[in-house]
Structure formats: C-alpha cells, structure tokens
Short mmCIF file of C-alpha atoms in Angstrom, two decimals:
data_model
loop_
_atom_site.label_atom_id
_atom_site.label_comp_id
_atom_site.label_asym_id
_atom_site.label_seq_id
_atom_site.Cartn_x
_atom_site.Cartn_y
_atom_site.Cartn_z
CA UNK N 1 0.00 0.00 0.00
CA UNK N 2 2.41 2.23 0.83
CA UNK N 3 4.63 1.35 -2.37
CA UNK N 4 1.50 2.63 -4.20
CA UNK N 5 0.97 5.18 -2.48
CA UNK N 6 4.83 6.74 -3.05
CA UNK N 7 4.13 5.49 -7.16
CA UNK N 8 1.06 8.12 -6.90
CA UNK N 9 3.00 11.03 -5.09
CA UNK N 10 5.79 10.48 -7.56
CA UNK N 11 3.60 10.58 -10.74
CA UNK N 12 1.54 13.83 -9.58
CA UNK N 13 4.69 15.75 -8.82
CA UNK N 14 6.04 14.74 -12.24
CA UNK N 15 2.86 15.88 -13.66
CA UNK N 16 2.92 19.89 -12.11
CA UNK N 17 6.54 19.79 -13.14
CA UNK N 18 6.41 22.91 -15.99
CA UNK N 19 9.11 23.61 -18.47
CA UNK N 20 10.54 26.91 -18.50
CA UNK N 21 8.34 27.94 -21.90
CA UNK N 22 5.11 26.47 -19.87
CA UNK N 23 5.92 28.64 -16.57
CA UNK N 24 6.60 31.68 -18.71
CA UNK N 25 3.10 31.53 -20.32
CA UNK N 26 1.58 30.97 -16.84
CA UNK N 27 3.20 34.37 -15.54
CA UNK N 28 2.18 36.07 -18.39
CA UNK N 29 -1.69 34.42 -18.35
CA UNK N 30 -1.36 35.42 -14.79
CA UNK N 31 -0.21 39.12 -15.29
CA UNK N 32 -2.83 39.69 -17.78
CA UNK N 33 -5.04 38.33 -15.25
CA UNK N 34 -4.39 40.34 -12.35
CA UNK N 35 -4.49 43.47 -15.07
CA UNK N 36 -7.65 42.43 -15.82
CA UNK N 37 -8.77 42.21 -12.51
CA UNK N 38 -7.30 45.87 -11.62
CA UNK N 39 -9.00 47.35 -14.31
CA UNK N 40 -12.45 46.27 -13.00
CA UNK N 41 -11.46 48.00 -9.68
CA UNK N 42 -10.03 45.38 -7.67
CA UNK N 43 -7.18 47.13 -5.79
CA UNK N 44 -5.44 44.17 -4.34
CA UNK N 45 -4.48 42.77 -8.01
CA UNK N 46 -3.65 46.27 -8.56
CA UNK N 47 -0.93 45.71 -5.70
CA UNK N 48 -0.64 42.60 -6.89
CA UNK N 49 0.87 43.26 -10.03
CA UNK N 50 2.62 46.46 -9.09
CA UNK N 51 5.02 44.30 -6.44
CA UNK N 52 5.37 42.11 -9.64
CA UNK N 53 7.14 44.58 -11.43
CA UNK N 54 8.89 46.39 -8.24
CA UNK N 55 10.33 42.79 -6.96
CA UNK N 56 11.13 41.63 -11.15
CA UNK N 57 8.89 38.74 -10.88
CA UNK N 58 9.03 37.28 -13.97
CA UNK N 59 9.54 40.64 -15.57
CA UNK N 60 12.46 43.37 -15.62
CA UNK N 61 12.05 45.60 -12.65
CA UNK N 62 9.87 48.58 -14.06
CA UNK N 63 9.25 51.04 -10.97
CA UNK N 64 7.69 53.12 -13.25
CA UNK N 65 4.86 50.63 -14.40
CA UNK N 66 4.54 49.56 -10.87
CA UNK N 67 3.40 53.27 -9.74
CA UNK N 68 1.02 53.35 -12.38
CA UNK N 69 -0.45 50.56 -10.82
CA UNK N 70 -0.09 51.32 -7.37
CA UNK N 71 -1.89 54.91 -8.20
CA UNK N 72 -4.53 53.08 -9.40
CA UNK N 73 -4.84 50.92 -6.37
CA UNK N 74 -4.33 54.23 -3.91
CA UNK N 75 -7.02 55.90 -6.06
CA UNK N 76 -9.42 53.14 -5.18
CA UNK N 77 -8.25 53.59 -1.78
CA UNK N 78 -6.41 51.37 -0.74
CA UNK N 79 -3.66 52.68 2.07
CA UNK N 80 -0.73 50.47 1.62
CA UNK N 81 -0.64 51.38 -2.27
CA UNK N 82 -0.93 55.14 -1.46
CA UNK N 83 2.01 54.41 1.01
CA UNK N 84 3.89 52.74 -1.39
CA UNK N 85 3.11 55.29 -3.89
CA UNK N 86 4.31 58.00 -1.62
CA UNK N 87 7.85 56.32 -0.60
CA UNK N 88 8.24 56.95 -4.90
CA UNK N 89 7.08 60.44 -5.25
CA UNK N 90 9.32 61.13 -1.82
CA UNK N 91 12.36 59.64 -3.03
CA UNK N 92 12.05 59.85 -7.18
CA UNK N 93 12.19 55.99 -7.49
CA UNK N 94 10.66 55.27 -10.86
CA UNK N 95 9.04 59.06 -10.86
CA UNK N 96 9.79 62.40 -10.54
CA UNK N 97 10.28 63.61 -7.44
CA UNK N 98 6.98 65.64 -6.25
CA UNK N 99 7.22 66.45 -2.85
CA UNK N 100 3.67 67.96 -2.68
CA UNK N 101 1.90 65.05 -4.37
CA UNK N 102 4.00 62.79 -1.42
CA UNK N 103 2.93 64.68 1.47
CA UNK N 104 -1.04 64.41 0.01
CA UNK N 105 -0.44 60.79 -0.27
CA UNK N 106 1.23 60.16 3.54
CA UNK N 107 -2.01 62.18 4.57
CA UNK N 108 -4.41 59.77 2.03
CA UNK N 109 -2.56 56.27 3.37
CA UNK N 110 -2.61 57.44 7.05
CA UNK N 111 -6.46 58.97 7.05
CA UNK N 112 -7.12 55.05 5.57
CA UNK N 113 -5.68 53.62 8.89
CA UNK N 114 -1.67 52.78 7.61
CA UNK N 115 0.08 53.61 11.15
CA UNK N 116 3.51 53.38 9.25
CA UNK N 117 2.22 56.01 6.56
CA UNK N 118 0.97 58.56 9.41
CA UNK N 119 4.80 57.87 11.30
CA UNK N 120 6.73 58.47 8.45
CA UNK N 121 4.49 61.69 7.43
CA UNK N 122 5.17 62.86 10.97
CA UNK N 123 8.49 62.31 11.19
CA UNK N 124 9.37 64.07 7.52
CA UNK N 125 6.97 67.47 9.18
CA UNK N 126 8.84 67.35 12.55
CA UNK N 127 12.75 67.75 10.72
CA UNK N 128 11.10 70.40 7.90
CA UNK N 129 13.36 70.23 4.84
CA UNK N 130 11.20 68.13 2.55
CA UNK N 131 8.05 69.66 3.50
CA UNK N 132 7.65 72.94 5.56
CA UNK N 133 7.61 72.23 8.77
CA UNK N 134 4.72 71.99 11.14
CA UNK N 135 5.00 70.82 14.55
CA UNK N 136 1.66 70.88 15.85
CA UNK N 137 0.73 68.44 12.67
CA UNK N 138 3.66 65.86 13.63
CA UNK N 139 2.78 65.44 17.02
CA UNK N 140 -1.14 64.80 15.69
CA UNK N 141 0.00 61.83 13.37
CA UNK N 142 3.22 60.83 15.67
CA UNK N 143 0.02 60.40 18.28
CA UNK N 144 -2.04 58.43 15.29
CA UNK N 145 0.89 56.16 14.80
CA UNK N 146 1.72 55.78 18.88
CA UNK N 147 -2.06 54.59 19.81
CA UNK N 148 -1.40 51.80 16.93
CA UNK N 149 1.63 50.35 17.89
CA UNK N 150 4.58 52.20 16.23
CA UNK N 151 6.71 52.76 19.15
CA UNK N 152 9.13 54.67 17.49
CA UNK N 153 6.25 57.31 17.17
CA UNK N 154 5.63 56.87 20.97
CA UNK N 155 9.42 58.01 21.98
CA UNK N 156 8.87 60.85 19.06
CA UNK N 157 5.96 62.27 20.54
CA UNK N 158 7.58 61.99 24.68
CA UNK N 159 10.69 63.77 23.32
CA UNK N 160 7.73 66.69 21.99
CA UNK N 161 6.40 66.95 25.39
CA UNK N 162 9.33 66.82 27.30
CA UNK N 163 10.40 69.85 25.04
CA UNK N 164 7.40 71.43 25.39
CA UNK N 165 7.03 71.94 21.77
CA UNK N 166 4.39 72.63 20.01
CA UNK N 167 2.12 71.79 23.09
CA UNK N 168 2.65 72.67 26.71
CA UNK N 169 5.85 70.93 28.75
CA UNK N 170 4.54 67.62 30.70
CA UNK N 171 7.45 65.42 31.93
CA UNK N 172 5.04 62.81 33.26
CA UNK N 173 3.36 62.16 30.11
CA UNK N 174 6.94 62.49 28.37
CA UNK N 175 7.91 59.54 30.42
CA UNK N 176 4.63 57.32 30.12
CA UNK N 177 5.29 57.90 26.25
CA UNK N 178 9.19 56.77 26.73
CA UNK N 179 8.18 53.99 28.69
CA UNK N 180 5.28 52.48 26.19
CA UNK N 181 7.72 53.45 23.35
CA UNK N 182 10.84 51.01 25.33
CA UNK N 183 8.54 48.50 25.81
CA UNK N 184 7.63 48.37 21.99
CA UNK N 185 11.49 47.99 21.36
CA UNK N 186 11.91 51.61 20.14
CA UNK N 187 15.18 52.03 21.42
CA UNK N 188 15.81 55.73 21.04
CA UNK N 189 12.49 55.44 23.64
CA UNK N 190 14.93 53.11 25.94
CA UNK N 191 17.36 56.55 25.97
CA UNK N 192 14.99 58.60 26.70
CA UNK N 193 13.57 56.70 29.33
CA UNK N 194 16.93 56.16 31.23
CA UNK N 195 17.68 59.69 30.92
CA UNK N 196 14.20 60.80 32.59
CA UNK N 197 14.43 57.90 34.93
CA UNK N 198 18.21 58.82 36.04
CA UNK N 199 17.18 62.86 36.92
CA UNK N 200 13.62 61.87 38.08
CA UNK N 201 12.27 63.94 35.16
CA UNK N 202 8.50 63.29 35.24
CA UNK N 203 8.86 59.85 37.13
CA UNK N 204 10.45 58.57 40.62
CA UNK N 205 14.28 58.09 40.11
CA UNK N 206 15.39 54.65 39.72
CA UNK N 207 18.95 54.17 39.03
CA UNK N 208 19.14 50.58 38.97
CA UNK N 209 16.80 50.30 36.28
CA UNK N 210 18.44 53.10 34.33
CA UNK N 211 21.55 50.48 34.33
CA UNK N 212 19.06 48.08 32.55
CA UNK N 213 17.76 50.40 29.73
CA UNK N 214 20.84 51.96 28.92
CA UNK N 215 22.63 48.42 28.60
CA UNK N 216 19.97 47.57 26.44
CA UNK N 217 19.82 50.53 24.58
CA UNK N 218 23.94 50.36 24.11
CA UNK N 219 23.53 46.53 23.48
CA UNK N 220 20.76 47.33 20.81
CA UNK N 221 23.64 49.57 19.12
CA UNK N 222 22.27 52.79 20.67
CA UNK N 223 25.73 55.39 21.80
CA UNK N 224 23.45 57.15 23.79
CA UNK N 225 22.67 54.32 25.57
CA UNK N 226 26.31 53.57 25.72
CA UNK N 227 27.03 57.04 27.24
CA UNK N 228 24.44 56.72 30.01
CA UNK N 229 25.91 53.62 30.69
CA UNK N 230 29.46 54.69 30.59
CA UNK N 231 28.28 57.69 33.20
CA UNK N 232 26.41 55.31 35.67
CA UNK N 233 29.75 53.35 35.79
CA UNK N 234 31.82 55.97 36.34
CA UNK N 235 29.76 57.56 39.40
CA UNK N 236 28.67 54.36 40.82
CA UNK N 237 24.90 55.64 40.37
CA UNK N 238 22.56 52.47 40.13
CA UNK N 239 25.94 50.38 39.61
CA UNK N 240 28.97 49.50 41.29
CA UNK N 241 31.48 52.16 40.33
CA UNK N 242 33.72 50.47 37.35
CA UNK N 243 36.04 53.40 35.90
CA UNK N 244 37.76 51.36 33.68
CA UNK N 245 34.63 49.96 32.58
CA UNK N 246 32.84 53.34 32.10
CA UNK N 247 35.75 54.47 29.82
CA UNK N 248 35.38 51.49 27.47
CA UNK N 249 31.27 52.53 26.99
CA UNK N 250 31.96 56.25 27.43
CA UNK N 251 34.68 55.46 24.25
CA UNK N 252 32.53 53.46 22.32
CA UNK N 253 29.62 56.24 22.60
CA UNK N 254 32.42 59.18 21.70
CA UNK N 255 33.53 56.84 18.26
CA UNK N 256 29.78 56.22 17.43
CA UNK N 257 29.47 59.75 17.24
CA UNK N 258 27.39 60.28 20.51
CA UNK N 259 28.85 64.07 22.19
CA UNK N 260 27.86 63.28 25.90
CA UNK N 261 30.29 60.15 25.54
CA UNK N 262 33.27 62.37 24.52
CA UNK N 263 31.94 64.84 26.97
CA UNK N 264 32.28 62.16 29.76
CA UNK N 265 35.43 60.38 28.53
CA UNK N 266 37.15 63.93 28.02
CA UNK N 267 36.34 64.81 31.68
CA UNK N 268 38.29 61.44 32.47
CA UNK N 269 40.95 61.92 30.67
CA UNK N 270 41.29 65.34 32.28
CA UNK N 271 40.71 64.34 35.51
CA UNK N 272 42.95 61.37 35.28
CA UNK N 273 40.31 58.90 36.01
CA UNK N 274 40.41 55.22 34.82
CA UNK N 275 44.03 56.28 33.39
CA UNK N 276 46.45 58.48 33.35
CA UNK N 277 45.91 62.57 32.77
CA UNK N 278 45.75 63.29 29.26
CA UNK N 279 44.91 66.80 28.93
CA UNK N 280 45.70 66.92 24.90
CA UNK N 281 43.29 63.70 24.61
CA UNK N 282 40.43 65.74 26.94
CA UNK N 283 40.71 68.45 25.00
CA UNK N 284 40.34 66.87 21.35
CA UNK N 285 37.31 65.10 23.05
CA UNK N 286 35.65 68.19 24.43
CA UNK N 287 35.71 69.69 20.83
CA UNK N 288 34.05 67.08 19.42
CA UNK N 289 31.12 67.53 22.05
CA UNK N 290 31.31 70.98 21.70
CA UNK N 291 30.83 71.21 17.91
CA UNK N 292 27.99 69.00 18.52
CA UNK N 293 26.15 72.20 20.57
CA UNK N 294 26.66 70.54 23.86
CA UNK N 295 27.68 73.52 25.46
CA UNK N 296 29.27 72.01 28.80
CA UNK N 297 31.95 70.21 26.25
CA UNK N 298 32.53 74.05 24.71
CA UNK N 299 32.82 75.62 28.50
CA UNK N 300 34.90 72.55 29.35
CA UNK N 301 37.16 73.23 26.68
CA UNK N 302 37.27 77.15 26.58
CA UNK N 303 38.98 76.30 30.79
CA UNK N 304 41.64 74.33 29.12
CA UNK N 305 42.31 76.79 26.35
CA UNK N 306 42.27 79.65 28.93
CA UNK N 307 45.08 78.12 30.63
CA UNK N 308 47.11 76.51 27.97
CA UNK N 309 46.47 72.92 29.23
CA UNK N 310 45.96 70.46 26.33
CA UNK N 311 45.94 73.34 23.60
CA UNK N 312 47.58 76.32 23.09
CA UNK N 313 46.93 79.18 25.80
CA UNK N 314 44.60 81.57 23.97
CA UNK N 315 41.81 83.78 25.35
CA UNK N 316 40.18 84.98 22.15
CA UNK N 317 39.37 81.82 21.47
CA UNK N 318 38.12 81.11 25.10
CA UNK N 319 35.94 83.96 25.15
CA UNK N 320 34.45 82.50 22.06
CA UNK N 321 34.05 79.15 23.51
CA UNK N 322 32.51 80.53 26.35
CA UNK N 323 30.05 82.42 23.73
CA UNK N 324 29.05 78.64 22.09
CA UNK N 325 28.40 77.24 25.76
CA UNK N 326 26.15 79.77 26.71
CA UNK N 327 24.22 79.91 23.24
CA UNK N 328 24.41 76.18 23.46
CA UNK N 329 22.40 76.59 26.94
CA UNK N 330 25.10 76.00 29.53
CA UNK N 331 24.72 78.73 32.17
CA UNK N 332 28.50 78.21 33.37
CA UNK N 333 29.45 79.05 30.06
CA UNK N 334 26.90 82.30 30.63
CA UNK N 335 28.20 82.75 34.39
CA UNK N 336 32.15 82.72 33.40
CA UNK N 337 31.03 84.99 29.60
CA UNK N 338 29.70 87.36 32.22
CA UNK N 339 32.28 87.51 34.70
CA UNK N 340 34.70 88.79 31.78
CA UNK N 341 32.32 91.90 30.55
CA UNK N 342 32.45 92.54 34.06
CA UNK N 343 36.31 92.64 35.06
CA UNK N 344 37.36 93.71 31.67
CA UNK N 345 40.53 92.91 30.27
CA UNK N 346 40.03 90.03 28.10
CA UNK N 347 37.11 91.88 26.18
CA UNK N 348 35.83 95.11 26.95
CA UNK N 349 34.49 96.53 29.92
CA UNK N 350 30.36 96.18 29.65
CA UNK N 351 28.22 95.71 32.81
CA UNK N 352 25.26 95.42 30.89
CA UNK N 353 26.59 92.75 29.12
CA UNK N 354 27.43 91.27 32.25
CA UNK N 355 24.09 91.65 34.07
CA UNK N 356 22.11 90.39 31.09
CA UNK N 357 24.51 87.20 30.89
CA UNK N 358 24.00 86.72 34.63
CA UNK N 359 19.93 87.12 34.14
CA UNK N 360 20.20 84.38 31.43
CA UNK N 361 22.34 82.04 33.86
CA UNK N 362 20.05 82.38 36.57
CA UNK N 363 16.84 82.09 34.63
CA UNK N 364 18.52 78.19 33.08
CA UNK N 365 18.82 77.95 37.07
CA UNK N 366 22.68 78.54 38.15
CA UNK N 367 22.75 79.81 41.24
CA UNK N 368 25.92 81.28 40.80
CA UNK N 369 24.15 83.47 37.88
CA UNK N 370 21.09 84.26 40.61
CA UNK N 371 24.02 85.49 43.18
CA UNK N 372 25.87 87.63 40.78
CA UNK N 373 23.17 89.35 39.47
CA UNK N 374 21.57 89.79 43.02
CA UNK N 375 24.54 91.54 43.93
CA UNK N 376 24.30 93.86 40.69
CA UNK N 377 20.53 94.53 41.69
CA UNK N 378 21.90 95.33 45.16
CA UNK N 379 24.85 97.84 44.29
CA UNK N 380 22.60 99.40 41.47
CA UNK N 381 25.98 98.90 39.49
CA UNK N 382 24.74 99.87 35.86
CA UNK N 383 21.04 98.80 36.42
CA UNK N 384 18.65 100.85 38.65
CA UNK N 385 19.12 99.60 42.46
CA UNK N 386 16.54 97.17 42.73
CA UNK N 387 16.31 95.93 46.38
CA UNK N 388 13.04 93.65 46.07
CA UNK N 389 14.69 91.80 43.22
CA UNK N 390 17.83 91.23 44.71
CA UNK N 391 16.05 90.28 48.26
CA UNK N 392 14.44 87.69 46.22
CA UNK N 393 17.38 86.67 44.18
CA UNK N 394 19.12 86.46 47.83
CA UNK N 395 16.17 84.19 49.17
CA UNK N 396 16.73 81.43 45.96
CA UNK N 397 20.09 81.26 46.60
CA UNK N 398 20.35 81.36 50.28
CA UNK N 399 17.87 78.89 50.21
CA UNK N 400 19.99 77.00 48.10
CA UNK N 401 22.76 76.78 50.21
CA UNK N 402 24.92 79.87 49.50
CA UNK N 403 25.42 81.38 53.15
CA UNK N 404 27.21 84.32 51.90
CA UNK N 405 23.63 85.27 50.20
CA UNK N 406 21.83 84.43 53.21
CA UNK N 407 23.91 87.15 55.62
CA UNK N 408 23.60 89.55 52.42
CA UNK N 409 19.93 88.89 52.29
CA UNK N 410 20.16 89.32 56.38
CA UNK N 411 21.71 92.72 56.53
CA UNK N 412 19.69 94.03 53.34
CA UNK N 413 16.31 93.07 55.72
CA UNK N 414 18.05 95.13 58.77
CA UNK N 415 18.29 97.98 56.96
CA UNK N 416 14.50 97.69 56.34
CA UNK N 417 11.56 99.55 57.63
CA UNK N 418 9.31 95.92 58.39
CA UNK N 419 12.62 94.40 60.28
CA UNK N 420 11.44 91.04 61.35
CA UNK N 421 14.04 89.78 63.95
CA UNK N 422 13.61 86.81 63.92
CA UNK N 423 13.77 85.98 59.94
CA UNK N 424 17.18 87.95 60.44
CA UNK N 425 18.79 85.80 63.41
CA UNK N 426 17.09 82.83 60.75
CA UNK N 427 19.58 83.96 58.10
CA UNK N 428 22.26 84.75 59.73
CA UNK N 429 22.05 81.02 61.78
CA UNK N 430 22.16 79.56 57.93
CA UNK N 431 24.76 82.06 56.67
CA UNK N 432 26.85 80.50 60.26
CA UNK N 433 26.32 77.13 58.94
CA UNK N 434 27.37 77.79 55.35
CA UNK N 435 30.58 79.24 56.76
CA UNK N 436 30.14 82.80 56.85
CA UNK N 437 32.33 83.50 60.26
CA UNK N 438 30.63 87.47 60.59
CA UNK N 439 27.35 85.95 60.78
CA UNK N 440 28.18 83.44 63.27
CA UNK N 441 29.36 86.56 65.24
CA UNK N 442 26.02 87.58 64.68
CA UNK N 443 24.15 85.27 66.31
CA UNK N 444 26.25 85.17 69.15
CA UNK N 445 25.58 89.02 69.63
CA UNK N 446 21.80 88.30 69.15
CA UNK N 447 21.99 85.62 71.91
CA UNK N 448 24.22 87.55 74.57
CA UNK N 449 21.77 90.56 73.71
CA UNK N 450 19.15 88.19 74.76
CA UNK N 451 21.18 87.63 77.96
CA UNK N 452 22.08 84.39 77.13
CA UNK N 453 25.74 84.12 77.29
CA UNK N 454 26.17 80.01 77.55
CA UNK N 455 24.02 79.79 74.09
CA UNK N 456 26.15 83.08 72.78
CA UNK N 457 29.64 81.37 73.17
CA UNK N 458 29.77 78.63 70.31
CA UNK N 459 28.87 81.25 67.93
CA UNK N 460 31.70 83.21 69.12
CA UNK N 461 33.53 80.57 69.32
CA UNK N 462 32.86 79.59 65.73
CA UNK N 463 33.49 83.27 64.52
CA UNK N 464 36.38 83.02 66.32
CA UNK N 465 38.17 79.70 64.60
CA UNK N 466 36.80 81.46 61.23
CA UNK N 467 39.69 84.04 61.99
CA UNK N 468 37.09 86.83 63.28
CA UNK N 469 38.82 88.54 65.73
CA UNK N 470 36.12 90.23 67.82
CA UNK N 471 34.25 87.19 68.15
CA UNK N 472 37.82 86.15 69.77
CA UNK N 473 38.16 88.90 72.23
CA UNK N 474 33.83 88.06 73.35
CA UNK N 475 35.11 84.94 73.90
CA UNK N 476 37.90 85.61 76.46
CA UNK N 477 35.55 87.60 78.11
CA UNK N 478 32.69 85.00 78.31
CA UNK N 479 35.37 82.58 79.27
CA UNK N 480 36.69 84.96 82.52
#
C-alpha cells in the first residue's frame, strides 16, 4: 500500500513539473489576469501586479509601471498602495520627485488607517526640509501612529512633550510615552527613558533600572545608551562604580558619534580617572562635544584653552568658547562669559553685558548666575538699584545653600523699615552654617543681647576659629 501510495505522489509531482516555456506563459496568463482584474477595480491585483514589477517577478524591474499601478490601487483607496506610492514620489524611485503630491499621499494612506504612513508623514513634518515644517501636525499623526503600535512614534511624541514643543511641557506624560515606546522595542524610547528615569524627570528616580535600559539601549547599538551607561559606571549611580569599565562605553559612545560620551570620557581623561591625565586627549574630546552644541563640552574646553592645558593658551578663542556654551544653553558658560564683561581685560568693559549674561544664567537655574546678578541689583551697578529683586534673588540662593547670600539677604532686611528679627537671626544662623564666620558673630551678639551668654559662646567661638577677631576677644571675656 504504501509502495502505491509513493508510485502516486511520484507521478503527480512529475505531472505539475512545468518547463521553463510552460511557466513563462503561466506568468504572463497570470499578469494579464491580475491586469484584468485591476481594471475592474479590484485594488489588491492592482498591488498585486505592481510588487510584480517592483520585486522583477518574472519581468524586468519597471518602478515606473509599478506606480502606475499602485496609483490606481491608492485611487481606489487602498492605504498600503498610497504608502507605497508616496515612498516613490518622496524619493524619485521610478518618478519624478513631487514632494507635494508625497505629502497628500502620507495624509491619504494614514487617514485610511496605515500607522507606518501617518509615522513616516510625521516624522518628515517634525525635521522640515522636505516639507515645511509643522509641529503641531507631527505630534497629531506621531500620536495616530503611537495609539497603533509604532513605538518609534511613541518616543517621538515623549521627546515633543518633554520639550514642550508645540504643546505645553509635561514630563510625566513624556515619560509614560518613553516607557510604552521602550517597551515596543523603540530604542531611542529606551534613551529617553533612562535619561528621565536617572534625573527623576516626570517619574520617581530609579537608578538601577536606568543600568538596565541603557545596557539595552547600548547593546541594541544605541551610543546614547552607551554614554548613560558609561556615566552610571563611572559615578557608581545604580551600579557599582567600574572606571575602567565606564571608559570602554563612554569610548565606544564618543567613536559612534554620541557628544555626551566624549563629553564624559574627556572629563576622564582630564581628571585622570580610569588612566592616566591626558589633557591633549580631553581636550580633542571636548571639541568634538562641543561642535555638537553641547555647550558644557565648549565651556569645558574654553577652561583648558584659557590656561594653555591640552591646547595652546589663547583667550580669544576662550571667550568664544565661552560664547558657544552659553548659546548652546550652559549657564556656566553664561556665568564665566559674564564675569569677563564685568572685570574687563580680556574683552571690553560692559556691565550690561554682564548683568544680562548673569539674568540668562540664573533664569537656566545657576545659582551662581542668581548670586551675581543679586549683587548687581543690590549695588545698582549699571542697572537701577533694585532691592526687592535682589532680596528675592538672595532668598533662591540662600535657600539654596549659598550662606554668603543668606547674611547679604540678612543685613539688606536690617536695613528695612518691616525688620522682622527673627527671619534675620534665621539667616544669619544659615549664613553661620554655610561658613560665613561674621554671621556666626552675629548670632552670638543676638543671643548675649538676649542675655544668654552660655548659648552666645559657640557662635563666638565659631566666629572666632573662622579668623574673626572680635568674636575672639567676646570669647575671652565669656570665658573669665
């Protein structure tokens, strides 16, 4: 039975088996067919035959013929042929290149429910170039796309609202977006994700997890990844610290082209970390993050310049590094720009310069920026004297742990008409603690005025170590 049964199988197979002149004249019967078919308004044998002449299928490849038939198909509405259809006008692949008559056919294939059509679309309105640019439109299909399952557009749309552009800042829904991007296996999502998770941006810190993403991300053949990585290792954040380790993922990031690598493996390499000091190596790296716009790599570099270490010493071309930083958004770069309009020497003398640097600083949140131009609103040095602002530029950074600004914030309120004694012996307690030796003195005064010598001493006593001599001669005569 079973001897007849192989016989059978044998014979039937021998039977289908076509020569090559037989299987040409079934391609061609089956072509004319599916032409046949499109013509009557079936779209899918419009498809049909247009992938017959796009993959060569018995045929020379002909993308021109095939979006002929794919405009027919996308005309009849079918999504995946205006898709295709659009991918040829975009790029000029068997047609001219039309931009216009692409962008109406992304619009046509996403309205008919093709997620990829209304990602793409997005993406191509969000960089501007090919089309004009329009924001507000991107994030509409990149949301589309998202609630379909194209993680990619997920991640695209977090990184909008985390910018807050085109629609209001939210970090929380920046990170739900990262997080249902990741889990798609969008890795620029995985990035994102780390990053947020790492500064607590919009969701509760968790470094050990940022450890996870950012391997995978690096793994996955993302530098950024690689870089977050290489950072975690180096500061032991969420990891056991690993220098040499974080220079081999900070490295890799920096050669895949990835600025906060070279950023991080420059700092090494001038710090001597993982290796020894290298300032000629940190400096070459900090260039390459700074001509990338990340404008700590340009302030990082214009210090080395400034000083000769690494590169030769030269302060023109500081002061111009210190220009990218700050237009880059790195308020040190702002903070140290403004410092020189307001000594002079290397560049010109301008306080207004200065102030408005400082402003800029503070308002990216540097403290140091908020102090300087408190002190400027306190002196009235080129700007009006403006006491309120600088008592409230004062109460940011004092609050912030600058005790120098809490005893100037203390003295500006004694001066005052509403002199509240207690906020003042506040101020100068945290200006003590912060270091500030003259307003450790101060407290001690305010106690011993209170006729409480015993609670008056250890401020003096403080005051006194500081290398405040009166506080030294109260306490000799606390101590009698």
């Amino acid at each position: 039975m079973l001897a007849q049964l192989a016989t059978v199988v044998l014979l039937t197979s021998l039977a289908i088996v076509q020569t090559p002149e037989e299987e040409k004249k079934a391609r061609e019967e089956e072509r004319k067919a599916l032409k046949e078919s499109c013509e009557r308004g079936v779209a899918a044998d419009c498809v049909r035959l247009a992938t017959v002449y796009v993959e060569g299928d018995g045929v020379p490849v002909d993308l021109e013929e095939a979006a002929e038939f794919y405009e027919k198909a996308c005309d009849l509405g079918h999504g995946e042929a205006c898709l295709a259809l659009a991918r040829q006008r975009r790029y000029g692949e068997g047609v001219k290149v039309d931009l216009e008559k692409a962008a109406a056919l992304y619009e046509k294939a996403c309205g008919a429910g093709i997620s990829t059509a209304c990602a793409e679309y997005a993406t191509a309105l969000e960089a501007g170039g090919e089309v004009d640019r329009h924001l507000g439109r991107a994030a509409e299909l990149h949301g589309q796309a998202c609630e379909a399952g194209i993680a990619a557009s997920c991640g695209r749309l977090g990184a909008m609202y985390a910018a807050g552009s085109p629609m209001k800042k939210d970090e929380a829904r920046a990170a739900a977006l990262f997080e249902q991007g990741c889990g798609g296996g969008d890795l620029p999502s995985c990035d994102h994700l780390a990053e947020a998770l790492r500064d607590g941006r919009g969701v509760k810190p968790d470094l050990a997890r940022v450890v996870t993403l950012a391997r995978k991300a690096c793994d996955g053949g993302r530098p950024g990844g690689c870089a977050v990585l290489g950072t975690a290792l180096l500061n032991g954040r969420g990891v056991t610290k690993n220098p040499t380790e974080a220079k081999v993922y900070l490295s890799r990031a920096c050669e895949a082209g990835e600025p906060r690598g070279c950023l991080g493996l420059g700092r090494m390499l001038r710090d001597g970390v993982g290796g020894p000091r290298d300032l000629e190596g940190a400096a070459a790296r900090f260039e390459q993050a700074c001509g990338a716009k990340v404008g700590e790599g340009c302030h990082a570099l214009a210090v080395l310049v400034a000083r000769g270490q690494g590169a030769p010493k030269d302060l023109a071309r500081a002061t111009k590094l210190l220009r990218e930083a700050c237009s880059a958004g790195d308020p040190r770069g702002c903070v140290s720009l403004g410092k020189l309009f307001q000594d002079g020497g290397v560049v010109a003398r301008d306080l207004n310069r200065a102030s408005a640097l400082f402003r800029e600083a503070c308002d990216a949140g540097s403290v140091d920026g908020c102090s300087l131009l408190a002190a400027m609103l306190e002196s009235g040095e080129v700007i009006t004297q403006d006491l309120d602002g600088a008592k409230a530029l004062y109460a940011r950074t004092c609050k912030a742990g600058v005790g120098g600004d809490c005893y100037r914030l203390a003295r500006i309120l004694e001066r005052g008409d509403d002199r509240n004694a207690r906020q003042i012996l506040e101020l100068y307690n945290q200006a003590c603690e912060g270091g500030v030796t003259r307003a450790c003195h101060e407290v001690g005064e305010a106690w011993e005025g209170a006729r409480n010598p015993m609670k008056a001493l250890p401020y003096y006593e403080k005051a006194c170590e500081g290398g405040h001599q009166p506080a030294c001669t109260r306490v000799r005569r606390l101590r009698r």
